[in-house]
Amino acid sequence: MSLQSKIIELANQYQAEMVANRRYLHQHPEVSYKEFETTKFIKSKLDELRIPYESPLETGCVGILKGGKESDRVLALRADIDALAMNEEGDAKKEFFSKNPGAAHCCGHDAHTSNLLGVAKILTELKGELEGTVLLVFQPGEEKLPGGGKLLCDTGFLQSKNVQAIYGLHTSPTHTPGTIATKEGPLMGSPDEFEVEIFGKGGHAARPHEAIDPIVLASQFVTIAQTVVSRSIDPTEPAVVTVGRIEGGTAHNVIPGSVRLWGTVRTLNSETADLIAQRLESILKGITEGAGGSYTFDFNKGYPAVINTSAETENVISTMQELFGEKSAILMERPIMAGEDFSFYQEHFPGAFFFVGSGAEESESTYVWHHPKYNVDDRFFQTAAPLMASLALNSK
Ligand SMILES: [Zn+2]
Ligand SMILES: [Zn+2]
């Protein structure tokens, strides 16, 4: 029997267990950086498999699986483990509905965690065929800045292990089970946030000449901000500036003293984001100073863009195709502008991130990420586990 057939057979054998583990985690979600029980659960499963682990951060851990074939090869597989700070919606009688109010696995990280535990089990079974070392990265805090991926990279733990490549995946409600999707180069955007306060001078609505109207200034800012992408950014470079919230004023006949605005900037590279931040601030400065007002401007950089290296992306695609046929791997034409802190690892190691189909009408799993009814089709594991295990075993 070929190594690939063995991997698929083991994944099928462990399918029920991966589903059960995911449901357990789904029922017991914990928000970013508070994944204490989740970490205990992961460690107990690694203990069962006699896989040693280290804890570079307060939550999460890194399992260290040494193969039977002596080699310098070190590969990292990453799963994020945190839930979102929100309430799950839907049938509360569903057997694995969230038991923790204010926390819900509505981004599929429960499935990522359970999948990596399943992969650990497959690799343990096939240890004799495994070359070098596989690091099983159970990472906390993907959903919340600064990002568990950043914190882990800041410890230098993975760097000290001489990781040569890293792979990560995400459930995808827009792809059917049995398929994956990815692309070389930019895959996901960099989400940054800005917060503005414009100060004028409050007064009577009928005596505007005695006031400095921050609502007029805020309106000018929102309008001129629209020209940043169209006039200051290379037309071939993707970028978005959106003001999503404005707050100011209390009555129809009062000019308020200040107005606040919140917005997001999405780009595929850090230089573009820096340029946008700089342009937004100079527009703000020009408008407010010209009118005798003032401003504050905070720009918070989110995660960098996810940029897949070519050899690792090619490896994911060809491994998937050898496992499940040519059509099972979808080559994406463009990146999506959602963010992922997997990008921090890619600043240090070659790596590829990919989406694994988890959406099907019959299992009500086609809701978008972060939807309160988000769900993952159980068949996700039948693709995700063999693919991750095959990447580790270099089986193609
Ligand atoms: Zn998410
Ligand atoms: Zn996610």
XYZ file of C-alpha atoms and ligand atoms in Angstrom:
398
model
C 0.000 0.000 0.000
C 1.366 3.445 -0.891
C 2.125 5.957 1.839
C -0.657 8.179 0.541
C -3.234 5.407 0.739
C -2.130 4.683 4.297
C -2.535 8.366 5.198
C -6.037 8.500 3.730
C -6.996 5.255 5.453
C -5.798 6.541 8.836
C -7.613 9.855 8.332
C -10.815 7.929 7.644
C -10.202 5.800 10.705
C -9.770 8.911 12.913
C -12.605 10.887 11.301
C -15.119 10.200 14.097
C -12.586 11.220 16.727
C -11.689 14.462 14.914
C -15.388 15.306 14.649
C -15.912 14.529 18.352
C -12.900 16.627 19.421
C -14.089 19.536 17.309
C -17.543 19.341 18.847
C -16.073 19.270 22.332
C -14.004 22.388 21.563
C -17.015 24.022 19.927
C -18.973 23.514 23.121
C -16.179 24.949 25.259
C -14.924 28.012 23.373
C -12.444 30.422 24.948
C -11.613 33.897 23.657
C -8.173 35.060 22.499
C -5.311 34.667 25.019
C -7.680 33.013 27.527
C -7.537 29.529 25.972
C -6.599 27.810 29.254
C -8.968 24.823 29.144
C -8.418 24.454 25.398
C -4.668 24.265 26.017
C -5.178 21.619 28.715
C -7.307 19.622 26.274
C -4.637 19.825 23.549
C -1.869 18.859 25.970
C -3.836 15.875 27.256
C -4.240 14.633 23.668
C -0.521 15.108 22.987
C 0.218 13.221 26.222
C -1.896 10.310 24.979
C 0.239 10.241 21.838
C 3.439 10.651 23.894
C 4.346 13.763 21.921
C 6.407 16.178 24.046
C 5.520 19.865 23.892
C 6.778 23.243 24.991
C 4.816 26.326 26.051
C 6.501 29.473 24.732
C 3.351 31.505 25.550
C 0.869 31.418 28.433
C -1.711 29.599 26.329
C -1.314 27.290 23.357
C 1.701 25.011 22.941
C 4.044 23.534 20.361
C 4.188 19.736 20.037
C 7.551 18.367 18.937
C 7.243 15.191 16.917
C 10.487 13.523 15.911
C 10.346 11.169 12.954
C 12.007 7.777 12.687
C 14.251 8.941 9.864
C 17.174 11.000 11.090
C 17.323 14.334 9.226
C 17.780 18.096 9.712
C 14.406 18.702 8.166
C 12.129 20.791 10.431
C 8.609 21.577 9.318
C 5.938 23.518 11.205
C 2.171 22.955 10.942
C 0.027 25.648 12.508
C -3.493 25.654 13.967
C -5.072 28.640 15.729
C -7.105 27.700 18.805
C -9.076 30.766 19.949
C -12.785 31.535 19.702
C -14.456 34.886 19.047
C -15.889 37.167 21.710
C -19.505 36.807 20.566
C -22.580 34.687 21.190
C -23.405 31.729 19.001
C -26.856 31.759 17.431
C -29.066 29.028 16.138
C -30.455 25.894 17.696
C -29.359 26.062 21.340
C -30.400 22.430 21.695
C -27.802 21.407 19.110
C -25.678 18.857 20.920
C -22.446 20.899 20.628
C -23.791 24.455 21.051
C -21.431 26.849 22.898
C -21.695 26.481 26.662
C -19.690 29.643 27.346
C -21.727 32.851 26.978
C -19.764 35.569 25.167
C -17.494 33.079 23.373
C -18.141 31.127 20.189
C -16.119 29.204 17.626
C -17.535 31.117 14.673
C -14.290 31.136 12.675
C -13.657 27.372 12.612
C -10.573 27.402 14.851
C -12.139 24.482 16.743
C -11.851 22.485 13.505
C -8.266 23.680 12.893
C -7.257 22.505 16.383
C -8.992 19.155 16.163
C -7.560 18.616 12.695
C -3.982 19.196 13.848
C -4.560 16.718 16.698
C -5.762 14.219 14.090
C -2.678 14.920 11.981
C -0.520 14.332 15.072
C -2.159 10.934 15.463
C -1.609 9.989 11.813
C 2.035 11.091 11.976
C 2.580 9.154 15.206
C 1.230 6.038 13.514
C 3.527 6.599 10.516
C 6.499 7.851 12.528
C 8.830 5.333 10.863
C 8.252 7.077 7.539
C 8.685 10.592 8.932
C 11.886 12.455 8.159
C 13.241 14.983 10.667
C 10.983 16.922 13.028
C 7.457 18.271 12.765
C 6.440 21.131 15.044
C 2.721 21.136 15.824
C 1.980 24.791 16.497
C -1.203 25.322 18.515
C -1.334 29.111 18.467
C -3.492 31.319 20.707
C -5.036 34.699 19.931
C -5.437 34.824 16.156
C -8.544 36.986 16.445
C -7.113 39.784 18.526
C -4.237 42.204 18.056
C -1.292 41.983 18.343
C -1.909 38.362 17.211
C -0.695 35.154 18.843
C 1.392 34.507 15.717
C 3.313 37.702 16.362
C 3.775 36.932 20.053
C 5.066 33.448 19.250
C 7.489 34.786 16.642
C 8.647 37.426 19.148
C 9.729 34.655 21.559
C 12.135 33.330 18.910
C 11.033 29.780 19.721
C 10.424 28.612 16.159
C 13.491 30.442 14.878
C 15.624 28.525 17.414
C 14.293 25.249 15.980
C 15.468 26.119 12.464
C 12.060 25.776 10.852
C 12.447 25.425 7.084
C 8.819 25.803 6.071
C 5.433 26.378 7.675
C 1.935 25.445 6.534
C -1.413 26.692 7.811
C -5.016 26.303 6.732
C -8.449 27.797 7.241
C -11.938 26.365 6.899
C -13.722 27.899 3.923
C -17.526 28.152 3.823
C -17.390 29.239 0.174
C -15.665 26.039 -0.984
C -17.252 22.608 -0.994
C -15.797 19.780 1.098
C -13.199 17.848 -0.854
C -11.564 20.928 -2.350
C -8.849 23.384 -1.343
C -8.077 26.858 -2.676
C -4.933 28.918 -2.563
C -2.526 30.947 -4.644
C 1.110 31.952 -4.769
C 2.027 35.483 -3.635
C -0.511 37.705 -1.862
C -3.400 35.591 -0.548
C -4.946 37.736 2.179
C -4.871 41.459 2.908
C -3.524 43.529 5.715
C -6.305 45.055 7.834
C -5.313 48.311 9.575
C -7.539 50.576 11.636
C -7.665 54.308 12.127
C -9.423 56.545 14.602
C -9.830 60.279 14.129
C -11.127 63.039 16.330
C -11.777 66.473 14.844
C -12.001 69.389 17.255
C -13.772 72.600 16.289
C -15.650 75.062 18.447
C -19.207 74.384 19.519
C -21.962 76.947 19.261
C -25.483 77.873 18.211
C -26.599 76.380 14.901
C -27.882 79.811 13.834
C -24.568 81.543 14.606
C -22.052 79.374 12.673
C -19.666 82.314 12.165
C -18.908 82.201 15.891
C -18.230 78.459 15.848
C -15.838 76.092 14.066
C -18.109 73.345 12.773
C -16.442 69.917 13.138
C -19.318 68.229 11.257
C -18.454 70.187 8.119
C -14.763 69.370 8.624
C -15.547 65.673 9.146
C -17.649 65.663 5.970
C -14.761 67.186 4.017
C -12.372 64.621 5.467
C -14.585 61.668 4.477
C -14.977 63.035 0.958
C -11.319 63.858 0.352
C -10.230 60.538 1.941
C -11.891 58.882 -1.072
C -9.216 60.381 -3.312
C -6.337 58.689 -1.476
C -6.797 55.367 -3.257
C -7.814 56.892 -6.593
C -5.162 59.656 -6.740
C -2.218 58.578 -4.574
C -1.963 54.799 -5.048
C -0.677 52.986 -8.120
C -3.820 51.821 -9.980
C -2.460 48.267 -10.190
C -2.080 48.069 -6.394
C -5.184 46.903 -4.431
C -6.211 49.222 -1.582
C -9.363 50.126 0.336
C -10.155 53.059 2.641
C -13.497 52.858 4.425
C -14.886 55.108 7.150
C -17.281 52.825 8.984
C -18.452 54.947 11.849
C -18.997 58.647 12.616
C -20.138 60.073 15.901
C -20.794 63.711 16.661
C -23.448 66.103 17.822
C -26.470 65.851 20.091
C -29.193 68.024 18.578
C -30.352 69.471 15.256
C -29.692 73.033 16.377
C -26.333 72.731 18.154
C -22.895 72.804 16.544
C -20.876 70.227 18.505
C -17.331 70.750 19.724
C -15.917 67.582 18.167
C -16.614 64.630 15.887
C -15.068 61.154 15.951
C -14.536 58.829 12.997
C -13.391 55.224 12.760
C -12.236 53.437 9.651
C -10.266 50.602 8.134
C -7.527 50.403 5.529
C -6.912 47.192 3.565
C -3.787 46.692 1.501
C -1.466 43.945 0.323
C 1.741 45.544 1.474
C 3.021 47.598 4.332
C 4.437 50.462 2.220
C 1.025 51.108 0.674
C -0.554 51.145 4.141
C 2.099 53.612 5.363
C 1.488 55.860 2.386
C -2.282 55.820 2.988
C -1.822 56.624 6.677
C 0.436 59.530 5.786
C -1.981 60.883 3.159
C -4.983 60.592 5.502
C -3.195 62.517 8.192
C -2.013 65.298 5.898
C -5.544 65.721 4.513
C -6.837 65.905 8.067
C -4.201 68.439 9.020
C -4.931 70.638 6.003
C -8.685 70.643 6.566
C -8.636 71.267 10.312
C -5.818 73.822 10.374
C -7.349 75.718 7.494
C -10.515 76.177 9.533
C -8.833 76.901 12.847
C -9.639 73.498 14.339
C -7.397 70.618 15.377
C -7.343 66.812 15.284
C -5.949 63.575 16.659
C -5.116 60.682 14.348
C -4.370 57.115 15.480
C -3.384 54.508 12.951
C -3.127 50.956 14.263
C -1.324 48.536 12.041
C -3.017 45.142 11.964
C -1.541 41.949 10.606
C 0.709 42.077 7.549
C -0.605 40.544 4.313
C -0.425 36.757 3.900
C 2.098 36.191 1.098
C 2.623 32.575 0.005
C 6.052 31.498 -1.194
C 6.045 29.737 -4.520
C 7.718 26.379 -3.708
C 5.481 25.774 -0.674
C 2.308 26.785 -2.547
C 3.241 24.476 -5.400
C 3.821 21.714 -2.837
C 0.340 22.186 -1.323
C -1.332 22.142 -4.740
C 0.531 19.139 -6.134
C 0.193 17.154 -2.897
C -3.563 17.791 -2.892
C -3.856 16.799 -6.543
C -1.972 13.571 -5.974
C -4.208 12.756 -3.024
C -7.595 13.699 -4.473
C -7.215 14.427 -8.163
C -6.438 17.391 -10.361
C -9.735 19.230 -9.817
C -9.560 19.113 -6.023
C -7.135 22.077 -5.905
C -8.521 25.461 -6.953
C -6.056 28.129 -7.974
C -7.443 31.462 -6.780
C -7.222 34.351 -9.228
C -7.058 37.107 -6.652
C -6.394 37.575 -2.981
C -9.143 38.259 -0.443
C -8.866 41.352 1.766
C -9.613 39.598 5.092
C -6.603 39.357 7.427
C -4.770 36.451 9.128
C -1.889 36.503 11.579
C -0.271 33.528 9.798
C 1.532 36.347 7.967
C 3.892 36.847 10.924
C 5.382 33.374 10.421
C 5.873 34.159 6.754
C 8.099 37.082 7.728
C 10.531 34.479 9.101
C 9.992 31.260 7.144
C 8.891 30.192 3.679
C 5.281 29.137 4.002
C 1.891 28.612 2.453
C -1.606 29.187 3.760
C -4.600 27.542 2.105
C -8.379 27.266 2.407
C -10.036 23.894 2.881
C -13.648 23.520 1.727
C -16.052 23.267 4.678
C -19.296 24.688 3.323
C -22.363 22.670 2.326
C -26.052 23.553 2.374
C -27.084 20.249 3.945
C -24.933 20.826 7.028
C -25.836 24.544 7.239
C -22.164 25.421 6.972
C -22.192 28.103 4.280
C -22.450 31.104 6.639
C -19.546 33.546 6.298
C -16.701 33.620 8.805
C -17.730 35.310 12.084
C -21.449 34.771 11.417
C -23.182 33.785 14.689
C -24.402 30.590 12.981
C -21.021 29.702 11.488
C -20.575 25.937 11.159
C -18.061 23.519 9.608
C -19.053 20.485 7.557
C -17.608 17.311 9.115
C -16.117 16.297 5.763
C -13.570 19.123 6.199
C -11.346 16.662 8.084
C -11.282 14.143 5.256
C -9.388 16.705 3.176
C -7.550 18.754 5.789
C -6.020 15.891 7.799
C -4.600 13.814 4.914
C -3.271 16.933 3.187
C -1.483 18.272 6.279
C -0.130 14.811 7.115
C 1.080 14.320 3.533
C 2.884 17.671 3.602
C 4.638 16.563 6.784
C 5.510 13.170 5.334
C 6.462 14.642 1.985
C 4.570 11.714 0.527
C 4.158 12.747 -3.085
Zn -11.761 34.915 12.365
Zn -9.961 32.406 11.515
